Amino acid sequence: VWKVRMNAYNDLAKELKQLDPEREAGQFSNYEGYLSKMVLDTNMAAQEAGILAVAAFVENAPNPTRRREEIVAGIVGKCLSATKAGTRTSSKDLLLLLSEVDTPGPVVTGVIEGFDAKQPKAVAAAVTAVKEIVHAFGIKFIGLKPLLKSLAKPFAHKDNAVRTEAQHLTVELYRWMGPAIMPSLQDLPPVLLKELETQFSGVAKDPPPKQERLLRSQQEADEPAESAPTDAGNGDGDDADERADAGPGMDPWDLADAVDITKKLPDEYYELIGSKKWKERKEVIEALFEALKKSIRLQMNPGTGDVIQELGKKIADTNIIV
């Protein structure tokens, strides 16, 4: 029976490629309900054919994203770590295509769900897929804060292959973000952070990355208008500027969540900072300093003001060490 399904998927792919999305839009909607089932086919050969059929749909349909969430979930759950190499490759290509026809953000959000997969190879495959999407499209169209927060999961995984892929993804993000990524990594173990910094230094001198794959909206914008003068220039310089992501110039503050610093301090903070023992004052100020290093964006409230006020008094502390 699987051969029948495989042949049907192959025939469907051919049909979808020949349909006119403007004049035959209704034909595409007839198949929408079957898309997620195709990528979940239990037979490996049929599954690969199903993925290619879905790709043909996404490539040509007038509304290719209406079933995006279901398709991405199926790819992440059953395809990215499939035994068949062709299935793995086709599924990654489909994720890139889904990103291209609209925007990568929702696709990345769906793939991040794979970071919670039970099988290590599935987690590693999901991390790799996110890395490839970032490499192709950059970070402009991706929700960075959720992605940066999600890195903790693969970095804490027991499987070495997963942790390695997490490093590769983080290095790719560094290529686009530059030092702005560092505050998001401060909770990693010091040894791992040092290893990442070594890898960062290896790519820091590389030319700034540029978006390698254009979104469909960008492709349409790049098409020359029929009425445009032939001697108006090719505009390559302007396009290059638009495609280049200004990641290294971003402010880490924009990516950080506001932190209530009062919750990061010892309960006896005010008692210790007013202590008659200089060592106690020094130690609690050091604790505040460590908390502030990991909290670049403070939540301003009355408690924060009190902390700053008490700290200000210590500038004139009678003990020079404090």
XYZ file of C-alpha atoms in Angstrom:
322
model
C 0.000 0.000 0.000
C 2.905 2.375 0.692
C 3.825 2.270 -3.006
C 0.362 3.518 -3.867
C 0.776 6.449 -1.468
C 4.267 7.194 -2.765
C 3.054 7.249 -6.359
C 0.144 9.460 -5.352
C 2.524 11.914 -3.669
C 4.730 11.967 -6.757
C 1.752 12.612 -9.016
C 0.507 15.327 -6.690
C 3.882 17.070 -6.704
C 3.817 17.179 -10.499
C 0.268 18.494 -10.526
C 0.968 21.205 -7.958
C 3.933 22.471 -9.946
C 1.719 22.909 -13.023
C -1.218 24.647 -11.328
C -1.658 28.381 -11.772
C -1.882 29.882 -8.255
C -4.026 32.757 -9.493
C -6.505 31.018 -11.765
C -6.600 27.659 -9.933
C -6.283 28.725 -6.296
C -9.169 26.473 -5.284
C -7.253 23.393 -6.362
C -4.583 24.055 -3.748
C -7.086 24.314 -0.916
C -8.314 20.807 -1.742
C -5.019 19.371 -0.529
C -4.331 21.518 2.541
C -5.846 19.046 4.991
C -3.485 16.281 3.873
C -0.171 18.135 4.070
C 0.765 17.258 7.649
C -0.208 13.620 7.062
C 2.186 13.418 4.129
C 5.227 14.365 6.200
C 4.147 11.856 8.866
C 3.846 8.865 6.531
C 5.039 5.723 8.312
C 6.927 4.397 5.288
C 10.338 6.004 4.714
C 10.144 6.066 0.912
C 6.578 7.371 0.918
C 7.445 9.927 3.581
C 10.220 11.420 1.468
C 7.878 11.625 -1.516
C 5.299 13.255 0.744
C 7.767 15.907 1.890
C 8.560 16.748 -1.736
C 4.843 17.034 -2.492
C 4.387 19.412 0.438
C 7.369 21.428 -0.829
C 5.674 21.705 -4.231
C 2.549 22.973 -2.463
C 4.456 25.561 -0.425
C 6.384 26.688 -3.496
C 3.310 27.340 -5.645
C 0.244 27.782 -3.426
C -1.238 31.306 -3.123
C -1.570 30.836 0.674
C 1.279 28.477 1.578
C 1.416 29.184 5.319
C -2.069 28.305 6.535
C -0.900 24.830 7.611
C 2.621 25.931 8.503
C 2.408 25.120 12.214
C 1.215 21.552 11.585
C 3.796 20.957 8.861
C 6.683 22.251 10.969
C 5.561 20.140 13.927
C 5.511 17.040 11.719
C 8.946 17.774 10.278
C 10.445 18.343 13.720
C 8.796 15.258 15.208
C 9.373 12.713 12.462
C 11.618 13.968 9.660
C 14.687 15.901 10.785
C 16.211 12.881 12.507
C 14.863 10.249 10.099
C 16.979 7.239 9.192
C 16.843 8.034 5.481
C 19.341 10.723 4.487
C 17.102 11.970 1.684
C 14.289 12.555 4.163
C 16.537 14.563 6.455
C 17.767 16.730 3.599
C 14.299 17.254 2.098
C 12.847 18.188 5.476
C 15.520 20.850 6.070
C 14.920 22.204 2.581
C 11.199 22.391 3.347
C 11.848 24.371 6.535
C 13.973 26.835 4.564
C 11.248 27.116 1.928
C 8.586 27.726 4.572
C 10.832 30.481 5.926
C 11.362 31.982 2.500
C 7.726 32.238 1.403
C 6.797 34.323 4.440
C 9.212 34.867 7.358
C 11.528 32.577 9.368
C 10.209 33.615 12.775
C 7.250 31.199 13.092
C 9.324 28.368 11.607
C 12.104 28.851 14.158
C 9.515 28.990 16.938
C 8.175 25.621 15.814
C 11.601 24.029 15.455
C 12.588 25.167 18.959
C 9.877 22.821 20.237
C 12.204 20.054 19.125
C 14.675 21.060 21.834
C 12.404 19.141 24.232
C 12.403 15.923 22.190
C 13.079 12.668 24.037
C 15.596 11.310 21.536
C 18.997 13.070 21.579
C 19.345 12.785 17.810
C 16.021 14.599 17.396
C 17.192 17.436 19.655
C 20.499 17.727 17.809
C 18.686 17.780 14.465
C 16.369 20.562 15.640
C 19.313 22.674 16.844
C 21.071 22.151 13.517
C 17.942 23.166 11.618
C 17.703 26.443 13.542
C 21.371 27.109 12.835
C 20.822 26.616 9.094
C 17.816 28.947 9.085
C 19.844 31.643 10.881
C 22.738 31.121 8.480
C 20.455 31.556 5.458
C 18.247 34.437 6.607
C 20.114 36.157 9.431
C 18.474 37.351 12.626
C 16.379 40.285 11.429
C 13.216 38.214 11.001
C 13.631 35.937 14.032
C 12.461 36.463 17.607
C 15.872 36.562 19.252
C 14.825 36.659 22.903
C 12.951 33.317 22.859
C 15.733 31.733 20.811
C 18.477 32.911 23.166
C 16.522 31.673 26.182
C 16.050 28.274 24.531
C 19.817 27.711 24.215
C 19.980 26.610 27.852
C 18.153 23.358 27.030
C 20.587 21.883 24.475
C 23.573 23.189 26.425
C 22.351 21.286 29.491
C 21.648 18.078 27.553
C 23.402 14.895 28.586
C 24.270 13.985 25.009
C 27.558 15.413 23.737
C 26.313 15.657 20.133
C 23.462 17.908 21.264
C 25.809 20.169 23.215
C 28.139 20.371 20.220
C 25.306 21.451 17.934
C 24.307 24.041 20.537
C 27.817 25.485 20.315
C 27.599 25.611 16.521
C 24.280 27.457 16.725
C 25.661 29.898 19.274
C 28.708 30.646 17.124
C 26.385 31.266 14.170
C 24.356 33.671 16.300
C 27.572 35.419 17.362
C 28.418 35.978 13.688
C 25.265 38.069 13.400
C 24.997 39.564 16.881
C 28.590 40.090 17.885
C 29.250 40.849 21.588
C 25.537 41.597 22.085
C 25.027 37.873 22.632
C 27.297 37.700 25.671
C 24.827 38.775 28.405
C 22.512 35.953 27.306
C 25.265 33.393 27.928
C 26.343 34.442 31.414
C 24.516 31.591 33.131
C 26.513 28.953 31.242
C 29.293 27.112 33.119
C 32.522 29.160 33.101
C 34.462 26.424 31.291
C 31.869 26.284 28.492
C 31.688 30.059 28.268
C 35.461 30.263 27.901
C 35.367 27.629 25.167
C 32.689 29.608 23.330
C 34.691 32.820 23.644
C 37.616 31.037 22.002
C 35.368 30.030 19.108
C 33.961 33.555 18.891
C 37.459 34.990 18.544
C 37.958 32.699 15.571
C 35.061 34.250 13.631
C 35.237 37.814 14.997
C 37.599 38.924 12.233
C 35.497 37.416 9.445
C 33.594 39.805 7.134
C 30.109 40.704 8.451
C 27.574 38.052 7.437
C 24.921 38.826 4.854
C 21.559 37.282 4.218
C 22.179 34.477 1.726
C 18.577 33.633 0.946
C 15.927 36.261 0.239
C 12.368 36.106 1.451
C 9.733 36.017 -1.243
C 8.746 39.590 -0.368
C 12.360 40.672 -0.845
C 12.574 38.830 -4.149
C 9.513 40.697 -5.381
C 10.982 43.989 -4.236
C 14.181 43.207 -6.129
C 12.336 42.654 -9.420
C 12.917 45.699 -11.670
C 9.813 47.684 -12.492
C 8.848 47.485 -16.175
C 8.770 51.258 -16.388
C 12.150 51.755 -14.718
C 14.767 53.561 -16.860
C 17.453 51.242 -18.188
C 20.226 53.646 -17.158
C 19.092 54.034 -13.553
C 21.837 51.761 -12.281
C 21.535 48.312 -10.784
C 21.201 49.463 -7.160
C 23.393 46.635 -5.939
C 24.965 48.827 -3.266
C 21.621 49.804 -1.742
C 20.325 46.237 -1.831
C 23.476 44.974 -0.190
C 23.087 47.526 2.568
C 19.491 46.457 3.142
C 20.357 42.779 3.224
C 23.304 43.196 5.544
C 22.108 42.782 9.094
C 23.385 45.358 11.529
C 23.612 42.719 14.230
C 27.048 43.613 15.660
C 25.737 47.113 16.396
C 22.722 45.998 18.404
C 22.372 46.915 22.041
C 22.314 43.946 24.464
C 19.952 45.972 26.641
C 17.228 45.595 23.997
C 17.437 41.804 24.228
C 17.464 41.532 27.999
C 14.496 41.058 30.305
C 14.147 43.571 33.115
C 15.408 42.000 36.353
C 14.312 42.842 39.878
C 17.774 43.093 41.413
C 16.343 43.016 44.938
C 15.446 39.361 44.441
C 19.055 38.529 43.565
C 20.449 39.863 46.843
C 20.849 38.198 50.248
C 17.885 38.655 52.580
C 20.132 40.476 55.035
C 21.482 42.884 52.378
C 20.608 46.100 54.231
C 21.886 44.717 57.514
C 25.191 43.674 55.987
C 25.805 46.802 53.925
C 25.383 48.830 57.124
C 27.468 46.453 59.201
C 30.266 47.777 61.374
C 32.488 44.990 60.018
C 34.135 46.111 56.786
C 34.457 42.535 55.505
C 30.692 42.043 55.689
C 30.111 45.310 53.836
C 32.675 44.317 51.207
C 31.205 40.836 50.694
C 27.635 42.047 50.236
C 28.776 44.704 47.746
C 30.640 42.000 45.829
C 27.439 39.933 45.785
C 25.592 42.936 44.355
C 28.316 43.410 41.744
C 28.045 39.779 40.606
C 24.258 40.089 40.366
C 24.545 43.285 38.337
C 27.005 41.697 35.891
C 24.311 39.178 34.933
C 21.480 41.718 34.941
C 22.166 44.425 32.388
C 18.569 45.648 32.395
C 17.129 46.527 35.787
C 13.492 46.680 36.731
C 13.058 50.102 38.251
C 10.939 50.017 41.402
C 11.198 51.504 44.921
C 13.339 48.559 46.035
C 15.852 49.169 43.252
C 16.078 52.812 44.274
C 16.784 51.820 47.872
C 19.577 49.486 46.770
C 21.196 52.242 44.707
C 20.838 54.758 47.522
C 22.526 52.474 50.064
C 25.274 51.639 47.571
C 25.892 55.335 46.966
C 26.631 55.856 50.638
C 29.485 53.366 50.431
C 31.409 55.553 47.986
C 32.485 57.535 51.046
C 33.070 54.422 53.181
C 35.781 54.869 55.802
C 37.447 51.655 54.642
C 39.265 52.107 51.324
C 38.799 48.447 50.333
C 35.017 48.769 50.585
